[in-house]
mmCIF file of C-alpha atoms in Angstrom:
data_model
loop_
_atom_site.group_PDB
_atom_site.id
_atom_site.type_symbol
_atom_site.label_atom_id
_atom_site.label_comp_id
_atom_site.label_asym_id
_atom_site.label_seq_id
_atom_site.Cartn_x
_atom_site.Cartn_y
_atom_site.Cartn_z
ATOM 1 C CA MET H 1 -8.475 25.884 6.751
ATOM 2 C CA THR H 2 -6.293 22.927 5.535
ATOM 3 C CA ALA H 3 -8.848 19.815 6.602
ATOM 4 C CA PRO H 4 -7.367 17.499 9.088
ATOM 5 C CA LEU H 5 -5.176 14.469 7.758
ATOM 6 C CA GLN H 6 -7.585 11.335 8.057
ATOM 7 C CA ILE H 7 -5.606 8.604 9.004
ATOM 8 C CA VAL H 8 -7.712 4.913 8.636
ATOM 9 C CA ALA H 9 -6.373 1.806 10.562
ATOM 10 C CA LEU H 10 -8.132 -1.154 10.214
ATOM 11 C CA LEU H 11 -8.759 -3.035 13.369
ATOM 12 C CA PHE H 12 -9.820 -6.789 12.727
ATOM 13 C CA PRO H 13 -10.148 -10.058 15.226
ATOM 14 C CA ASN H 14 -6.861 -11.384 16.037
ATOM 15 C CA VAL H 15 -4.536 -8.824 14.970
ATOM 16 C CA THR H 16 -0.766 -8.348 16.357
ATOM 17 C CA GLN H 17 -1.326 -5.590 18.727
ATOM 18 C CA LEU H 18 1.964 -3.898 18.276
ATOM 19 C CA ASP H 19 1.783 -3.613 14.688
ATOM 20 C CA LEU H 20 -1.177 -1.354 15.343
ATOM 21 C CA THR H 21 -0.512 0.474 18.666
ATOM 22 C CA GLY H 22 3.011 0.952 17.493
ATOM 23 C CA PRO H 23 2.432 3.387 14.410
ATOM 24 C CA ALA H 24 -0.321 4.329 16.246
ATOM 25 C CA GLN H 25 1.492 5.851 19.105
ATOM 26 C CA VAL H 26 3.147 7.768 16.350
ATOM 27 C CA PHE H 27 0.150 8.709 14.813
ATOM 28 C CA ALA H 28 -0.801 10.330 17.792
ATOM 29 C CA ARG H 29 1.817 13.263 17.745
ATOM 30 C CA PHE H 30 1.261 14.154 14.054
ATOM 31 C CA PRO H 31 0.168 17.434 13.675
ATOM 32 C CA ASP H 32 -3.333 18.084 12.610
ATOM 33 C CA ALA H 33 -4.119 14.358 12.036
ATOM 34 C CA GLN H 34 -7.467 12.205 13.238
ATOM 35 C CA VAL H 35 -6.674 8.478 13.695
ATOM 36 C CA HIS H 36 -9.644 6.137 13.069
ATOM 37 C CA PHE H 37 -10.002 2.672 14.364
ATOM 38 C CA VAL H 38 -12.127 1.056 11.985
ATOM 39 C CA TRP H 39 -14.105 -2.202 12.032
ATOM 40 C CA LYS H 40 -17.436 -3.555 10.985
ATOM 41 C CA ASP H 41 -19.039 -2.297 14.610
ATOM 42 C CA GLN H 42 -17.846 -0.750 17.482
ATOM 43 C CA ASN H 43 -17.776 -3.647 19.450
ATOM 44 C CA PRO H 44 -14.153 -4.755 21.078
ATOM 45 C CA VAL H 45 -12.352 -6.377 18.758
ATOM 46 C CA PRO H 46 -10.025 -9.115 20.207
ATOM 47 C CA THR H 47 -6.268 -8.888 19.445
ATOM 48 C CA ASP H 48 -3.455 -11.592 19.989
ATOM 49 C CA SER H 49 -1.918 -10.508 23.349
ATOM 50 C CA GLY H 50 -5.280 -11.336 25.382
ATOM 51 C CA PHE H 51 -6.817 -7.963 25.665
ATOM 52 C CA SER H 52 -9.389 -5.692 23.105
ATOM 53 C CA ILE H 53 -9.147 -2.682 21.535
ATOM 54 C CA VAL H 54 -12.689 -0.915 20.895
ATOM 55 C CA PRO H 55 -12.989 0.838 16.966
ATOM 56 C CA THR H 56 -13.779 4.704 16.901
ATOM 57 C CA SER H 57 -15.753 3.818 13.250
ATOM 58 C CA THR H 58 -17.245 1.451 11.366
ATOM 59 C CA PHE H 59 -16.702 0.678 7.855
ATOM 60 C CA GLN H 60 -19.860 2.805 6.855
ATOM 61 C CA GLU H 61 -18.973 5.762 8.674
ATOM 62 C CA ALA H 62 -15.165 6.136 8.632
ATOM 63 C CA PRO H 63 -14.065 9.113 6.451
ATOM 64 C CA GLN H 64 -12.065 9.021 2.980
ATOM 65 C CA ALA H 65 -8.224 7.677 4.129
ATOM 66 C CA ASP H 66 -5.733 10.397 3.138
ATOM 67 C CA VAL H 67 -3.527 7.533 4.529
ATOM 68 C CA LEU H 68 -5.016 3.557 4.764
ATOM 69 C CA PHE H 69 -3.064 1.579 7.368
ATOM 70 C CA VAL H 70 -3.294 -2.014 7.817
ATOM 71 C CA PRO H 71 -1.087 -4.050 10.341
ATOM 72 C CA GLY H 72 -0.614 -7.882 10.292
ATOM 73 C CA GLY H 73 -1.114 -10.865 12.147
ATOM 74 C CA ALA H 74 -3.026 -14.338 12.003
ATOM 75 C CA GLY H 75 -5.964 -12.265 11.475
ATOM 76 C CA ALA H 76 -4.767 -10.736 8.582
ATOM 77 C CA PHE H 77 -5.200 -13.880 6.531
ATOM 78 C CA GLU H 78 -8.731 -14.422 8.071
ATOM 79 C CA LEU H 79 -9.253 -11.406 6.122
ATOM 80 C CA PHE H 80 -8.784 -12.954 2.697
ATOM 81 C CA GLU H 81 -12.381 -14.531 2.705
ATOM 82 C CA ASP H 82 -13.806 -11.349 4.157
ATOM 83 C CA ASP H 83 -15.798 -9.667 1.554
ATOM 84 C CA ALA H 84 -16.818 -6.727 3.261
ATOM 85 C CA ALA H 85 -13.319 -5.890 4.959
ATOM 86 C CA LEU H 86 -11.381 -6.620 1.178
ATOM 87 C CA SER H 87 -13.917 -4.027 -0.207
ATOM 88 C CA PHE H 88 -13.646 -1.599 2.026
ATOM 89 C CA ILE H 89 -9.594 -2.209 1.709
ATOM 90 C CA ALA H 90 -10.225 -1.724 -2.019
ATOM 91 C CA GLU H 91 -12.245 1.413 -1.848
ATOM 92 C CA GLN H 92 -10.237 3.508 0.526
ATOM 93 C CA ALA H 93 -7.485 2.512 -1.730
ATOM 94 C CA ALA H 94 -8.808 4.147 -4.540
ATOM 95 C CA GLY H 95 -8.871 7.322 -2.582
ATOM 96 C CA ALA H 96 -6.514 7.059 -0.392
ATOM 97 C CA ARG H 97 -3.139 9.870 -0.937
ATOM 98 C CA LEU H 98 -0.880 6.839 0.796
ATOM 99 C CA ILE H 99 -1.689 3.198 1.121
ATOM 100 C CA THR H 100 0.344 1.067 4.102
ATOM 101 C CA SER H 101 0.998 -1.568 6.001
ATOM 102 C CA VAL H 102 2.950 -3.541 8.380
ATOM 103 C CA CYS H 103 3.952 -6.901 9.076
ATOM 104 C CA THR H 104 1.295 -9.345 7.078
ATOM 105 C CA GLY H 105 -1.119 -6.222 6.600
ATOM 106 C CA SER H 106 0.364 -6.370 3.484
ATOM 107 C CA PHE H 107 -0.611 -10.006 2.375
ATOM 108 C CA THR H 108 -4.306 -8.337 2.712
ATOM 109 C CA LEU H 109 -3.414 -5.648 1.007
ATOM 110 C CA ALA H 110 -1.976 -8.012 -1.741
ATOM 111 C CA ALA H 111 -5.310 -9.921 -1.329
ATOM 112 C CA ALA H 112 -7.340 -6.953 -1.794
ATOM 113 C CA GLY H 113 -5.416 -6.648 -5.254
ATOM 114 C CA LEU H 114 -3.185 -3.415 -4.479
ATOM 115 C CA LEU H 115 -0.089 -4.770 -4.789
ATOM 116 C CA GLY H 116 0.450 -6.988 -8.568
ATOM 117 C CA GLY H 117 3.923 -5.784 -9.873
ATOM 118 C CA LYS H 118 4.326 -3.961 -6.808
ATOM 119 C CA ARG H 119 7.851 -3.961 -4.486
ATOM 120 C CA ALA H 120 7.022 -4.617 -0.587
ATOM 121 C CA THR H 121 7.870 -6.085 2.550
ATOM 122 C CA SER H 122 6.057 -8.331 5.235
ATOM 123 C CA HIS H 123 7.382 -10.160 8.740
ATOM 124 C CA TRP H 124 10.190 -12.452 7.377
ATOM 125 C CA ALA H 125 8.811 -15.754 7.974
ATOM 126 C CA SER H 126 5.646 -15.026 5.665
ATOM 127 C CA LEU H 127 7.628 -12.663 2.931
ATOM 128 C CA HIS H 128 8.489 -14.729 0.286
ATOM 129 C CA MET H 129 4.641 -16.012 -0.175
ATOM 130 C CA LEU H 130 3.956 -12.406 -1.133
ATOM 131 C CA GLU H 131 5.307 -13.783 -4.426
ATOM 132 C CA ASP H 132 2.018 -15.544 -5.326
ATOM 133 C CA PHE H 133 0.435 -12.358 -5.491
ATOM 134 C CA GLY H 134 2.624 -11.207 -8.077
ATOM 135 C CA ALA H 135 4.075 -8.550 -5.632
ATOM 136 C CA GLU H 136 8.286 -8.353 -5.735
ATOM 137 C CA PRO H 137 9.496 -9.018 -1.948
ATOM 138 C CA VAL H 138 12.107 -7.404 -0.407
ATOM 139 C CA ARG H 139 13.719 -7.799 2.827
ATOM 140 C CA GLU H 140 14.089 -4.263 4.002
ATOM 141 C CA ARG H 141 12.443 -2.401 7.334
ATOM 142 C CA VAL H 142 10.338 -0.353 5.080
ATOM 143 C CA VAL H 143 9.328 -0.083 1.646
ATOM 144 C CA ARG H 144 8.399 2.229 -0.841
ATOM 145 C CA ASP H 145 6.871 1.729 -4.330
ATOM 146 C CA GLY H 146 4.570 4.703 -5.524
ATOM 147 C CA ARG H 147 1.590 5.073 -3.071
ATOM 148 C CA ILE H 148 2.068 2.184 -1.271
ATOM 149 C CA ILE H 149 4.478 1.969 1.985
ATOM 150 C CA THR H 150 4.875 -1.298 4.081
ATOM 151 C CA GLY H 151 6.785 -1.823 7.179
ATOM 152 C CA ALA H 152 8.326 -5.496 8.242
ATOM 153 C CA GLY H 153 7.223 -7.356 11.039
ATOM 154 C CA VAL H 154 5.861 -6.005 14.251
ATOM 155 C CA THR H 155 8.720 -3.707 15.918
ATOM 156 C CA SER H 156 9.222 -2.192 12.104
ATOM 157 C CA GLY H 157 5.565 -0.361 12.660
ATOM 158 C CA ILE H 158 7.480 2.332 14.507
ATOM 159 C CA ASP H 159 10.003 2.524 11.795
ATOM 160 C CA PHE H 160 7.808 2.844 9.162
ATOM 161 C CA ALA H 161 5.105 5.441 10.988
ATOM 162 C CA LEU H 162 8.453 7.791 11.447
ATOM 163 C CA THR H 163 9.177 7.134 7.559
ATOM 164 C CA LEU H 164 5.538 8.310 7.067
ATOM 165 C CA ALA H 165 5.808 11.115 9.459
ATOM 166 C CA VAL H 166 8.920 12.854 6.643
ATOM 167 C CA GLU H 167 7.200 11.681 4.332
ATOM 168 C CA LEU H 168 3.759 13.602 5.517
ATOM 169 C CA TYR H 169 5.367 16.378 7.530
ATOM 170 C CA ASP H 170 9.401 16.736 7.694
ATOM 171 C CA GLU H 171 12.527 15.432 9.301
ATOM 172 C CA SER H 172 11.988 17.780 12.280
ATOM 173 C CA VAL H 173 8.910 16.808 12.943
ATOM 174 C CA ALA H 174 9.600 12.828 12.565
ATOM 175 C CA ARG H 175 12.549 13.202 15.196
ATOM 176 C CA GLU H 176 10.786 15.167 17.383
ATOM 177 C CA ILE H 177 7.996 12.338 17.893
ATOM 178 C CA GLN H 178 11.055 9.861 17.896
ATOM 179 C CA LEU H 179 12.477 12.078 20.778
ATOM 180 C CA TYR H 180 9.133 12.371 22.548
ATOM 181 C CA ILE H 181 8.318 8.825 22.393
ATOM 182 C CA GLU H 182 11.897 7.646 23.304
ATOM 183 C CA TYR H 183 12.369 5.278 20.690
ATOM 184 C CA ASP H 184 16.225 4.437 21.110
ATOM 185 C CA PRO H 185 15.850 0.600 20.973
ATOM 186 C CA ALA H 186 19.344 -0.639 22.898
ATOM 187 C CA PRO H 187 18.212 -4.895 22.998
ATOM 188 C CA PRO H 188 19.661 -7.005 25.147
ATOM 189 C CA PHE H 189 20.322 -9.920 21.931
ATOM 190 C CA ASP H 190 21.536 -8.973 18.628
ATOM 191 C CA ALA H 191 18.651 -11.477 17.550
ATOM 192 C CA GLY H 192 16.106 -9.459 16.004
ATOM 193 C CA SER H 193 16.360 -10.950 12.255
ATOM 194 C CA PRO H 194 17.159 -13.247 10.813
ATOM 195 C CA SER H 195 20.307 -11.633 9.439
ATOM 196 C CA ARG H 196 21.779 -10.427 12.930
ATOM 197 C CA PRO H 197 24.365 -12.550 14.242
ATOM 198 C CA GLU H 198 22.711 -13.796 17.256
ATOM 199 C CA ALA H 199 19.472 -15.113 15.715
ATOM 200 C CA ASP H 200 19.003 -19.076 15.435
ATOM 201 C CA GLN H 201 19.333 -20.182 12.173
ATOM 202 C CA GLN H 202 17.432 -23.774 12.859
ATOM 203 C CA ALA H 203 14.926 -21.641 14.466
ATOM 204 C CA VAL H 204 14.102 -19.472 11.319
ATOM 205 C CA LYS H 205 13.948 -22.181 8.850
ATOM 206 C CA GLU H 206 11.610 -24.257 11.366
ATOM 207 C CA ARG H 207 9.340 -21.116 11.168
ATOM 208 C CA ILE H 208 9.637 -20.455 7.798
ATOM 209 C CA ALA H 209 8.571 -24.028 7.172
ATOM 210 C CA SER H 210 5.726 -23.779 9.763
ATOM 211 C CA VAL H 211 4.377 -20.590 8.450
ATOM 212 C CA THR H 212 4.315 -21.814 4.960
ATOM 213 C CA GLU H 213 2.586 -25.153 5.368
ATOM 214 C CA HIS H 214 -0.265 -23.127 7.823
ATOM 215 C CA ARG H 215 -0.671 -20.105 5.207
ATOM 216 C CA SER H 216 0.074 -21.338 1.859
ATOM 217 C CA PRO H 217 -3.191 -23.093 1.219
ATOM 218 C CA MET H 218 -4.747 -19.448 2.751
ATOM 219 C CA VAL H 219 -2.427 -17.414 0.161
ATOM 220 C CA ALA H 220 -3.489 -19.976 -2.817
ATOM 221 C CA ARG H 221 -7.234 -19.617 -2.055
ATOM 222 C CA ALA H 222 -6.784 -15.614 -1.853
ATOM 223 C CA VAL H 223 -5.091 -15.757 -5.466
ATOM 224 C CA GLN H 224 -7.525 -17.747 -7.016
ATOM 225 C CA ARG H 225 -10.144 -15.428 -5.928
ATOM 226 C CA LEU H 226 -8.009 -12.602 -7.584
ATOM 227 C CA ARG H 227 -8.307 -14.623 -10.399
#
């Protein structure tokens, strides 16, 4: 009898909840898979959306991941100085079949020493700073480089998870899940990415500048720690 697929999803304070819950909704439909939401303890963990999520496992209790998944959010950068979290990621990654992230979760993978020389994506406002870790920033919805699969910002987590379904199972499974969750986006505006025609380019520039100013010192310290 084949053992269930083990998906270990990192849960941490100030996670962007849709980075986590969007993929999790898809993971929940994976055949013969178990999803573990993991943090240091099992107390409710606050998200960026005003509600908390209760972990299902701790670092010590979590199984070895077949798929390691790290979502993003402001909290992903706060993990740069968290030795326990970074060690957990690195240890799990060593035995994982796939190492994955969505949004700025790729920065946490980078801070754990996993993206050097790798192609990866992230949220558009932070993407350029991946280069500081020796990664190759790629402005695509989902990017694969060997065992590492990264998704871009927030809602791309659903695309990422469906891509993962194809990788782990086949296209028919991914299509069935897409249909079941009625993933048929039809946004009211064509402004969901800096490349879209209705995106406010001044707002894009201001957001990138603000994010860079706030996060680049954290990135610099994390790079120094790796050295």
